[in-house]
């Protein structure tokens, strides 16, 4: 392209060097003391001249009522996804996030896979769980999805919505999910070289008071099925967004209105290139 051919080496090098104008989070593992490392770093890297800027927080769409977004594409299968926002990231609720995620979609013994694919053979693949925000202030999202034959779209989408709103509770399934969470604490220690990245990640979440894992581990060990039910109940009346990519000639689109206000989204609105 003409723009590419017009680029000059010095201009590109200047752009690369400009990264040092921004404040940096520096992570170091080694034998030097913090003061020694700081002296070495400041001797070779210029002091930043720009203020730290954080990108916009992640905000999930919150429709007033449930809606269905259908996109037509000439295909044999249908791809169904459902989402709902669940407030901002709360580090104190980490164990709730983990337990719900493990129970609903953590493995092939979890709710979505077992109830949709194994018990009813409605989908080729099914899964979901809890997607928490990355930074303090970011929104969390409850998600679920499946891929199915086009003629099973309505039944599969209806079941997917039903499972998210009121998941079936099972002592055996809960025990497996709870054990998964507990073992994740036992078998994932923070190794020496991972400490700086881990501490930085906690700070990004707004945790400034030390290692949160001991308290989380203790809560995971004391977590009950009733705790999980209370957490899951918050989604019973939540407005959902269902997205369906499928063939309108194979999917009875009008029946989707039973799941929410129907809106047709053109394919080129999703992929404008």
PDB file of C-alpha atoms in Angstrom:
ATOM      1  CA  UNK A   1       0.000   0.000   0.000  1.00  0.00           C
ATOM      2  CA  UNK A   2       1.215   3.586  -0.604  1.00  0.00           C
ATOM      3  CA  UNK A   3       1.010   4.351   3.121  1.00  0.00           C
ATOM      4  CA  UNK A   4       3.303   1.429   3.932  1.00  0.00           C
ATOM      5  CA  UNK A   5       5.852   2.351   1.269  1.00  0.00           C
ATOM      6  CA  UNK A   6       5.911   5.921   2.580  1.00  0.00           C
ATOM      7  CA  UNK A   7       6.957   4.887   6.088  1.00  0.00           C
ATOM      8  CA  UNK A   8      10.464   5.893   7.119  1.00  0.00           C
ATOM      9  CA  UNK A   9      12.815   4.094   9.484  1.00  0.00           C
ATOM     10  CA  UNK A  10      13.352   7.003  11.852  1.00  0.00           C
ATOM     11  CA  UNK A  11       9.645   7.578  12.211  1.00  0.00           C
ATOM     12  CA  UNK A  12       9.072   3.941  13.119  1.00  0.00           C
ATOM     13  CA  UNK A  13      11.951   3.967  15.594  1.00  0.00           C
ATOM     14  CA  UNK A  14      10.567   7.125  17.198  1.00  0.00           C
ATOM     15  CA  UNK A  15       7.202   5.433  17.664  1.00  0.00           C
ATOM     16  CA  UNK A  16       8.905   2.440  19.297  1.00  0.00           C
ATOM     17  CA  UNK A  17      10.942   4.664  21.625  1.00  0.00           C
ATOM     18  CA  UNK A  18       7.858   6.658  22.643  1.00  0.00           C
ATOM     19  CA  UNK A  19       6.655   3.707  24.736  1.00  0.00           C
ATOM     20  CA  UNK A  20       9.068   4.813  27.475  1.00  0.00           C
ATOM     21  CA  UNK A  21       7.167   8.096  27.842  1.00  0.00           C
ATOM     22  CA  UNK A  22       4.386   6.172  29.581  1.00  0.00           C
ATOM     23  CA  UNK A  23       4.522   4.941  33.200  1.00  0.00           C
ATOM     24  CA  UNK A  24       5.351   1.242  33.418  1.00  0.00           C
ATOM     25  CA  UNK A  25       4.670  -1.586  35.838  1.00  0.00           C
ATOM     26  CA  UNK A  26       8.050  -3.266  36.221  1.00  0.00           C
ATOM     27  CA  UNK A  27       8.254  -6.836  37.484  1.00  0.00           C
ATOM     28  CA  UNK A  28      11.571  -8.260  38.627  1.00  0.00           C
ATOM     29  CA  UNK A  29      12.652 -11.616  40.021  1.00  0.00           C
ATOM     30  CA  UNK A  30      16.282 -11.951  41.013  1.00  0.00           C
ATOM     31  CA  UNK A  31      18.923 -11.451  43.655  1.00  0.00           C
ATOM     32  CA  UNK A  32      19.028  -7.638  43.701  1.00  0.00           C
ATOM     33  CA  UNK A  33      17.215  -5.685  46.394  1.00  0.00           C
ATOM     34  CA  UNK A  34      14.375  -3.372  45.332  1.00  0.00           C
ATOM     35  CA  UNK A  35      16.623  -0.318  45.754  1.00  0.00           C
ATOM     36  CA  UNK A  36      19.425  -1.886  43.719  1.00  0.00           C
ATOM     37  CA  UNK A  37      17.111  -2.819  40.900  1.00  0.00           C
ATOM     38  CA  UNK A  38      15.441   0.602  40.918  1.00  0.00           C
ATOM     39  CA  UNK A  39      18.873   2.236  40.537  1.00  0.00           C
ATOM     40  CA  UNK A  40      19.750   0.024  37.565  1.00  0.00           C
ATOM     41  CA  UNK A  41      16.358   0.588  35.944  1.00  0.00           C
ATOM     42  CA  UNK A  42      16.393   4.383  36.307  1.00  0.00           C
ATOM     43  CA  UNK A  43      19.919   4.532  34.867  1.00  0.00           C
ATOM     44  CA  UNK A  44      18.892   2.997  31.552  1.00  0.00           C
ATOM     45  CA  UNK A  45      15.226   3.952  31.168  1.00  0.00           C
ATOM     46  CA  UNK A  46      14.144   7.616  30.957  1.00  0.00           C
ATOM     47  CA  UNK A  47      11.582   8.910  33.433  1.00  0.00           C
ATOM     48  CA  UNK A  48       8.024   8.864  32.031  1.00  0.00           C
ATOM     49  CA  UNK A  49       6.630  12.170  30.831  1.00  0.00           C
ATOM     50  CA  UNK A  50       2.991  11.150  30.382  1.00  0.00           C
ATOM     51  CA  UNK A  51       0.320  10.378  32.944  1.00  0.00           C
ATOM     52  CA  UNK A  52      -0.943   6.837  33.386  1.00  0.00           C
ATOM     53  CA  UNK A  53      -4.130   6.203  31.432  1.00  0.00           C
ATOM     54  CA  UNK A  54      -6.422   3.251  31.950  1.00  0.00           C
ATOM     55  CA  UNK A  55      -8.713   2.164  29.155  1.00  0.00           C
ATOM     56  CA  UNK A  56     -12.477   2.350  29.530  1.00  0.00           C
ATOM     57  CA  UNK A  57     -14.048  -0.120  31.917  1.00  0.00           C
ATOM     58  CA  UNK A  58     -15.778  -3.142  30.429  1.00  0.00           C
ATOM     59  CA  UNK A  59     -19.522  -2.532  30.506  1.00  0.00           C
ATOM     60  CA  UNK A  60     -21.878  -5.339  29.501  1.00  0.00           C
ATOM     61  CA  UNK A  61     -25.159  -4.477  27.769  1.00  0.00           C
ATOM     62  CA  UNK A  62     -28.106  -4.461  30.176  1.00  0.00           C
ATOM     63  CA  UNK A  63     -31.382  -4.576  28.239  1.00  0.00           C
ATOM     64  CA  UNK A  64     -34.556  -3.717  30.138  1.00  0.00           C
ATOM     65  CA  UNK A  65     -36.091  -7.043  29.077  1.00  0.00           C
ATOM     66  CA  UNK A  66     -34.877 -10.245  27.486  1.00  0.00           C
ATOM     67  CA  UNK A  67     -34.123 -10.054  23.771  1.00  0.00           C
ATOM     68  CA  UNK A  68     -33.186 -12.401  20.928  1.00  0.00           C
ATOM     69  CA  UNK A  69     -30.726 -11.280  18.255  1.00  0.00           C
ATOM     70  CA  UNK A  70     -30.994 -13.503  15.173  1.00  0.00           C
ATOM     71  CA  UNK A  71     -28.508 -13.442  12.300  1.00  0.00           C
ATOM     72  CA  UNK A  72     -29.252 -15.344   9.138  1.00  0.00           C
ATOM     73  CA  UNK A  73     -26.489 -17.352   7.496  1.00  0.00           C
ATOM     74  CA  UNK A  74     -26.623 -20.246   5.055  1.00  0.00           C
ATOM     75  CA  UNK A  75     -25.479 -23.050   7.354  1.00  0.00           C
ATOM     76  CA  UNK A  76     -26.634 -26.447   8.571  1.00  0.00           C
ATOM     77  CA  UNK A  77     -26.019 -25.904  12.286  1.00  0.00           C
ATOM     78  CA  UNK A  78     -27.147 -23.118  14.608  1.00  0.00           C
ATOM     79  CA  UNK A  79     -24.907 -21.387  17.111  1.00  0.00           C
ATOM     80  CA  UNK A  80     -26.755 -20.199  20.221  1.00  0.00           C
ATOM     81  CA  UNK A  81     -25.321 -17.998  22.970  1.00  0.00           C
ATOM     82  CA  UNK A  82     -26.932 -16.406  26.013  1.00  0.00           C
ATOM     83  CA  UNK A  83     -25.524 -13.660  28.220  1.00  0.00           C
ATOM     84  CA  UNK A  84     -26.505 -11.547  31.183  1.00  0.00           C
ATOM     85  CA  UNK A  85     -24.579  -8.945  33.131  1.00  0.00           C
ATOM     86  CA  UNK A  86     -23.993  -9.565  36.836  1.00  0.00           C
ATOM     87  CA  UNK A  87     -22.706  -6.334  38.305  1.00  0.00           C
ATOM     88  CA  UNK A  88     -19.112  -5.270  38.747  1.00  0.00           C
ATOM     89  CA  UNK A  89     -16.177  -7.427  39.763  1.00  0.00           C
ATOM     90  CA  UNK A  90     -16.195  -8.132  43.505  1.00  0.00           C
ATOM     91  CA  UNK A  91     -13.031  -9.864  44.772  1.00  0.00           C
ATOM     92  CA  UNK A  92     -14.880 -10.893  47.950  1.00  0.00           C
ATOM     93  CA  UNK A  93     -17.205 -13.046  45.815  1.00  0.00           C
ATOM     94  CA  UNK A  94     -14.406 -14.955  44.041  1.00  0.00           C
ATOM     95  CA  UNK A  95     -15.385 -18.298  45.553  1.00  0.00           C
ATOM     96  CA  UNK A  96     -18.997 -17.800  44.426  1.00  0.00           C
ATOM     97  CA  UNK A  97     -17.748 -17.154  40.897  1.00  0.00           C
ATOM     98  CA  UNK A  98     -15.529 -20.233  40.971  1.00  0.00           C
ATOM     99  CA  UNK A  99     -18.168 -22.565  42.420  1.00  0.00           C
ATOM    100  CA  UNK A 100     -20.860 -21.437  39.990  1.00  0.00           C
ATOM    101  CA  UNK A 101     -18.483 -21.678  37.033  1.00  0.00           C
ATOM    102  CA  UNK A 102     -17.393 -25.207  38.004  1.00  0.00           C
ATOM    103  CA  UNK A 103     -20.958 -26.378  38.653  1.00  0.00           C
ATOM    104  CA  UNK A 104     -22.459 -25.018  35.445  1.00  0.00           C
ATOM    105  CA  UNK A 105     -19.697 -25.485  32.899  1.00  0.00           C
ATOM    106  CA  UNK A 106     -16.469 -26.601  34.489  1.00  0.00           C
ATOM    107  CA  UNK A 107     -16.283 -30.071  32.941  1.00  0.00           C
ATOM    108  CA  UNK A 108     -18.168 -32.757  31.051  1.00  0.00           C
ATOM    109  CA  UNK A 109     -19.993 -33.572  34.305  1.00  0.00           C
ATOM    110  CA  UNK A 110     -21.275 -29.999  34.662  1.00  0.00           C
ATOM    111  CA  UNK A 111     -24.856 -28.837  34.086  1.00  0.00           C
ATOM    112  CA  UNK A 112     -24.770 -27.513  30.525  1.00  0.00           C
ATOM    113  CA  UNK A 113     -22.875 -30.411  28.990  1.00  0.00           C
ATOM    114  CA  UNK A 114     -24.789 -33.103  30.854  1.00  0.00           C
ATOM    115  CA  UNK A 115     -28.298 -31.688  30.566  1.00  0.00           C
ATOM    116  CA  UNK A 116     -28.102 -30.504  26.950  1.00  0.00           C
ATOM    117  CA  UNK A 117     -25.733 -32.875  25.194  1.00  0.00           C
ATOM    118  CA  UNK A 118     -25.627 -36.070  27.215  1.00  0.00           C
ATOM    119  CA  UNK A 119     -29.154 -36.332  28.644  1.00  0.00           C
ATOM    120  CA  UNK A 120     -31.081 -34.989  25.638  1.00  0.00           C
ATOM    121  CA  UNK A 121     -28.652 -35.085  22.679  1.00  0.00           C
ATOM    122  CA  UNK A 122     -29.753 -31.589  21.661  1.00  0.00           C
ATOM    123  CA  UNK A 123     -26.330 -30.199  20.827  1.00  0.00           C
ATOM    124  CA  UNK A 124     -22.946 -31.157  19.462  1.00  0.00           C
ATOM    125  CA  UNK A 125     -21.300 -29.046  22.140  1.00  0.00           C
ATOM    126  CA  UNK A 126     -22.585 -27.108  25.134  1.00  0.00           C
ATOM    127  CA  UNK A 127     -20.925 -25.105  27.868  1.00  0.00           C
ATOM    128  CA  UNK A 128     -20.896 -21.901  29.845  1.00  0.00           C
ATOM    129  CA  UNK A 129     -20.213 -20.513  33.280  1.00  0.00           C
ATOM    130  CA  UNK A 130     -19.102 -17.279  34.877  1.00  0.00           C
ATOM    131  CA  UNK A 131     -16.853 -14.728  33.205  1.00  0.00           C
ATOM    132  CA  UNK A 132     -15.580 -12.168  35.691  1.00  0.00           C
ATOM    133  CA  UNK A 133     -14.259  -8.723  34.861  1.00  0.00           C
ATOM    134  CA  UNK A 134     -10.517  -8.217  34.588  1.00  0.00           C
ATOM    135  CA  UNK A 135     -10.111  -4.815  36.263  1.00  0.00           C
ATOM    136  CA  UNK A 136     -11.758  -3.329  39.331  1.00  0.00           C
ATOM    137  CA  UNK A 137     -14.978  -1.743  38.104  1.00  0.00           C
ATOM    138  CA  UNK A 138     -15.422  -4.071  35.111  1.00  0.00           C
ATOM    139  CA  UNK A 139     -18.704  -5.923  34.642  1.00  0.00           C
ATOM    140  CA  UNK A 140     -19.048  -9.664  35.160  1.00  0.00           C
ATOM    141  CA  UNK A 141     -20.991 -11.824  32.713  1.00  0.00           C
ATOM    142  CA  UNK A 142     -22.915 -15.072  33.025  1.00  0.00           C
ATOM    143  CA  UNK A 143     -22.609 -16.994  29.765  1.00  0.00           C
ATOM    144  CA  UNK A 144     -23.810 -20.186  28.117  1.00  0.00           C
ATOM    145  CA  UNK A 145     -23.739 -21.511  24.589  1.00  0.00           C
ATOM    146  CA  UNK A 146     -24.237 -24.469  22.289  1.00  0.00           C
ATOM    147  CA  UNK A 147     -24.022 -25.652  18.718  1.00  0.00           C
ATOM    148  CA  UNK A 148     -26.913 -27.749  17.435  1.00  0.00           C
ATOM    149  CA  UNK A 149     -28.755 -28.958  14.351  1.00  0.00           C
ATOM    150  CA  UNK A 150     -30.949 -26.227  12.922  1.00  0.00           C
ATOM    151  CA  UNK A 151     -34.191 -28.114  13.539  1.00  0.00           C
ATOM    152  CA  UNK A 152     -33.335 -28.353  17.252  1.00  0.00           C
ATOM    153  CA  UNK A 153     -32.623 -24.633  17.686  1.00  0.00           C
ATOM    154  CA  UNK A 154     -35.834 -23.655  19.476  1.00  0.00           C
ATOM    155  CA  UNK A 155     -35.790 -26.598  21.879  1.00  0.00           C
ATOM    156  CA  UNK A 156     -32.077 -26.205  22.618  1.00  0.00           C
ATOM    157  CA  UNK A 157     -32.265 -22.430  23.116  1.00  0.00           C
ATOM    158  CA  UNK A 158     -35.281 -22.787  25.411  1.00  0.00           C
ATOM    159  CA  UNK A 159     -33.467 -25.376  27.521  1.00  0.00           C
ATOM    160  CA  UNK A 160     -30.318 -23.249  27.638  1.00  0.00           C
ATOM    161  CA  UNK A 161     -32.305 -20.316  28.993  1.00  0.00           C
ATOM    162  CA  UNK A 162     -34.099 -22.528  31.496  1.00  0.00           C
ATOM    163  CA  UNK A 163     -30.862 -24.014  32.852  1.00  0.00           C
ATOM    164  CA  UNK A 164     -29.309 -20.591  33.329  1.00  0.00           C
ATOM    165  CA  UNK A 165     -32.369 -19.282  35.141  1.00  0.00           C
ATOM    166  CA  UNK A 166     -32.927 -22.310  37.357  1.00  0.00           C
ATOM    167  CA  UNK A 167     -30.150 -24.893  37.244  1.00  0.00           C
ATOM    168  CA  UNK A 168     -31.011 -28.354  38.591  1.00  0.00           C
ATOM    169  CA  UNK A 169     -29.313 -28.942  41.919  1.00  0.00           C
ATOM    170  CA  UNK A 170     -27.594 -32.236  42.605  1.00  0.00           C
ATOM    171  CA  UNK A 171     -25.602 -33.199  45.694  1.00  0.00           C
ATOM    172  CA  UNK A 172     -23.293 -35.388  43.621  1.00  0.00           C
ATOM    173  CA  UNK A 173     -22.660 -32.712  40.998  1.00  0.00           C
ATOM    174  CA  UNK A 174     -22.135 -30.054  43.666  1.00  0.00           C
ATOM    175  CA  UNK A 175     -19.635 -32.235  45.513  1.00  0.00           C
ATOM    176  CA  UNK A 176     -17.652 -32.715  42.302  1.00  0.00           C
ATOM    177  CA  UNK A 177     -17.655 -28.994  41.514  1.00  0.00           C
ATOM    178  CA  UNK A 178     -16.692 -28.063  45.079  1.00  0.00           C
ATOM    179  CA  UNK A 179     -13.833 -30.565  45.036  1.00  0.00           C
ATOM    180  CA  UNK A 180     -12.607 -29.115  41.746  1.00  0.00           C
ATOM    181  CA  UNK A 181     -12.392 -25.653  43.287  1.00  0.00           C
ATOM    182  CA  UNK A 182     -10.661 -26.928  46.433  1.00  0.00           C
ATOM    183  CA  UNK A 183      -8.111 -28.921  44.437  1.00  0.00           C
ATOM    184  CA  UNK A 184      -7.367 -25.902  42.265  1.00  0.00           C
ATOM    185  CA  UNK A 185      -6.091 -24.132  45.396  1.00  0.00           C
ATOM    186  CA  UNK A 186      -4.098 -27.143  46.534  1.00  0.00           C
ATOM    187  CA  UNK A 187      -2.423 -27.862  43.195  1.00  0.00           C
ATOM    188  CA  UNK A 188      -1.738 -24.370  41.859  1.00  0.00           C
ATOM    189  CA  UNK A 189       0.862 -22.720  44.078  1.00  0.00           C
ATOM    190  CA  UNK A 190       2.347 -19.414  42.989  1.00  0.00           C
ATOM    191  CA  UNK A 191       5.866 -20.140  41.806  1.00  0.00           C
ATOM    192  CA  UNK A 192       8.758 -17.773  42.441  1.00  0.00           C
ATOM    193  CA  UNK A 193       8.822 -16.160  39.009  1.00  0.00           C
ATOM    194  CA  UNK A 194       5.032 -15.799  38.952  1.00  0.00           C
ATOM    195  CA  UNK A 195       4.801 -13.750  42.156  1.00  0.00           C
ATOM    196  CA  UNK A 196       5.148 -10.273  40.544  1.00  0.00           C
ATOM    197  CA  UNK A 197       2.539 -11.008  37.870  1.00  0.00           C
ATOM    198  CA  UNK A 198       0.164 -12.436  40.470  1.00  0.00           C
ATOM    199  CA  UNK A 199       0.476  -9.443  42.793  1.00  0.00           C
ATOM    200  CA  UNK A 200      -0.055  -7.083  39.874  1.00  0.00           C
ATOM    201  CA  UNK A 201      -3.165  -9.040  38.878  1.00  0.00           C
ATOM    202  CA  UNK A 202      -4.548  -8.698  42.405  1.00  0.00           C
ATOM    203  CA  UNK A 203      -3.910  -4.961  42.313  1.00  0.00           C
ATOM    204  CA  UNK A 204      -5.763  -4.719  39.000  1.00  0.00           C
ATOM    205  CA  UNK A 205      -8.741  -6.297  40.760  1.00  0.00           C
ATOM    206  CA  UNK A 206      -8.489  -3.787  43.603  1.00  0.00           C
ATOM    207  CA  UNK A 207      -6.917  -6.144  46.160  1.00  0.00           C
ATOM    208  CA  UNK A 208      -4.358  -4.145  48.158  1.00  0.00           C
ATOM    209  CA  UNK A 209      -4.341  -5.947  51.507  1.00  0.00           C
ATOM    210  CA  UNK A 210      -2.245  -9.050  50.893  1.00  0.00           C
ATOM    211  CA  UNK A 211      -2.713 -12.588  49.639  1.00  0.00           C
ATOM    212  CA  UNK A 212      -6.454 -13.368  49.312  1.00  0.00           C
ATOM    213  CA  UNK A 213      -5.981 -17.125  48.831  1.00  0.00           C
ATOM    214  CA  UNK A 214      -6.040 -18.362  52.458  1.00  0.00           C
ATOM    215  CA  UNK A 215      -9.448 -16.791  53.114  1.00  0.00           C
ATOM    216  CA  UNK A 216     -10.755 -18.031  49.761  1.00  0.00           C
ATOM    217  CA  UNK A 217      -9.499 -21.553  50.416  1.00  0.00           C
ATOM    218  CA  UNK A 218     -11.179 -21.598  53.827  1.00  0.00           C
ATOM    219  CA  UNK A 219     -14.457 -20.439  52.297  1.00  0.00           C
ATOM    220  CA  UNK A 220     -14.224 -23.004  49.491  1.00  0.00           C
ATOM    221  CA  UNK A 221     -13.847 -25.758  52.091  1.00  0.00           C
ATOM    222  CA  UNK A 222     -16.916 -24.498  53.987  1.00  0.00           C
ATOM    223  CA  UNK A 223     -18.996 -23.781  50.863  1.00  0.00           C
ATOM    224  CA  UNK A 224     -22.398 -25.475  50.793  1.00  0.00           C
ATOM    225  CA  UNK A 225     -24.943 -26.334  48.155  1.00  0.00           C
ATOM    226  CA  UNK A 226     -27.240 -23.758  49.736  1.00  0.00           C
ATOM    227  CA  UNK A 227     -24.564 -21.088  49.147  1.00  0.00           C
ATOM    228  CA  UNK A 228     -24.493 -22.020  45.483  1.00  0.00           C
ATOM    229  CA  UNK A 229     -28.289 -22.012  45.211  1.00  0.00           C
ATOM    230  CA  UNK A 230     -28.456 -18.522  46.713  1.00  0.00           C
ATOM    231  CA  UNK A 231     -25.894 -17.272  44.203  1.00  0.00           C
ATOM    232  CA  UNK A 232     -27.603 -18.961  41.235  1.00  0.00           C
ATOM    233  CA  UNK A 233     -31.042 -17.636  42.215  1.00  0.00           C
ATOM    234  CA  UNK A 234     -29.998 -14.094  41.326  1.00  0.00           C
ATOM    235  CA  UNK A 235     -30.322 -14.978  37.620  1.00  0.00           C
ATOM    236  CA  UNK A 236     -33.919 -16.266  37.723  1.00  0.00           C
ATOM    237  CA  UNK A 237     -35.432 -12.973  36.578  1.00  0.00           C
ATOM    238  CA  UNK A 238     -32.401 -11.392  34.912  1.00  0.00           C
ATOM    239  CA  UNK A 239     -32.955  -9.905  31.432  1.00  0.00           C
ATOM    240  CA  UNK A 240     -31.069 -12.140  28.998  1.00  0.00           C
ATOM    241  CA  UNK A 241     -29.557 -11.533  25.586  1.00  0.00           C
ATOM    242  CA  UNK A 242     -29.741 -14.561  23.284  1.00  0.00           C
ATOM    243  CA  UNK A 243     -27.771 -14.497  20.053  1.00  0.00           C
ATOM    244  CA  UNK A 244     -28.510 -17.057  17.356  1.00  0.00           C
ATOM    245  CA  UNK A 245     -26.561 -17.547  14.165  1.00  0.00           C
ATOM    246  CA  UNK A 246     -28.497 -19.845  11.865  1.00  0.00           C
ATOM    247  CA  UNK A 247     -30.396 -20.363   8.630  1.00  0.00           C
ATOM    248  CA  UNK A 248     -33.858 -18.732   8.648  1.00  0.00           C
ATOM    249  CA  UNK A 249     -35.056 -21.387   6.178  1.00  0.00           C
ATOM    250  CA  UNK A 250     -34.249 -24.096   8.736  1.00  0.00           C
ATOM    251  CA  UNK A 251     -35.086 -22.282  11.985  1.00  0.00           C
ATOM    252  CA  UNK A 252     -38.699 -21.255  12.807  1.00  0.00           C
ATOM    253  CA  UNK A 253     -37.640 -17.737  13.685  1.00  0.00           C
ATOM    254  CA  UNK A 254     -41.069 -16.550  14.844  1.00  0.00           C
ATOM    255  CA  UNK A 255     -40.995 -19.084  17.671  1.00  0.00           C
ATOM    256  CA  UNK A 256     -37.982 -17.298  19.119  1.00  0.00           C
ATOM    257  CA  UNK A 257     -40.278 -14.497  20.282  1.00  0.00           C
ATOM    258  CA  UNK A 258     -41.235 -16.697  23.218  1.00  0.00           C
ATOM    259  CA  UNK A 259     -37.704 -16.126  24.561  1.00  0.00           C
ATOM    260  CA  UNK A 260     -37.657 -12.339  24.193  1.00  0.00           C
ATOM    261  CA  UNK A 261     -38.091  -9.397  21.858  1.00  0.00           C
ATOM    262  CA  UNK A 262     -36.847 -10.558  18.454  1.00  0.00           C
ATOM    263  CA  UNK A 263     -34.400  -8.463  16.445  1.00  0.00           C
ATOM    264  CA  UNK A 264     -32.821  -9.482  13.147  1.00  0.00           C
ATOM    265  CA  UNK A 265     -29.173  -8.451  12.834  1.00  0.00           C
ATOM    266  CA  UNK A 266     -27.676  -8.493   9.309  1.00  0.00           C
ATOM    267  CA  UNK A 267     -24.537 -10.529   8.849  1.00  0.00           C
ATOM    268  CA  UNK A 268     -22.609  -7.546   7.496  1.00  0.00           C
ATOM    269  CA  UNK A 269     -23.372  -5.664  10.714  1.00  0.00           C
ATOM    270  CA  UNK A 270     -21.304  -8.277  12.551  1.00  0.00           C
ATOM    271  CA  UNK A 271     -18.565  -8.654   9.922  1.00  0.00           C
ATOM    272  CA  UNK A 272     -18.340  -5.364   7.982  1.00  0.00           C
ATOM    273  CA  UNK A 273     -15.295  -6.415   5.966  1.00  0.00           C
TER     274      UNK A 273
END
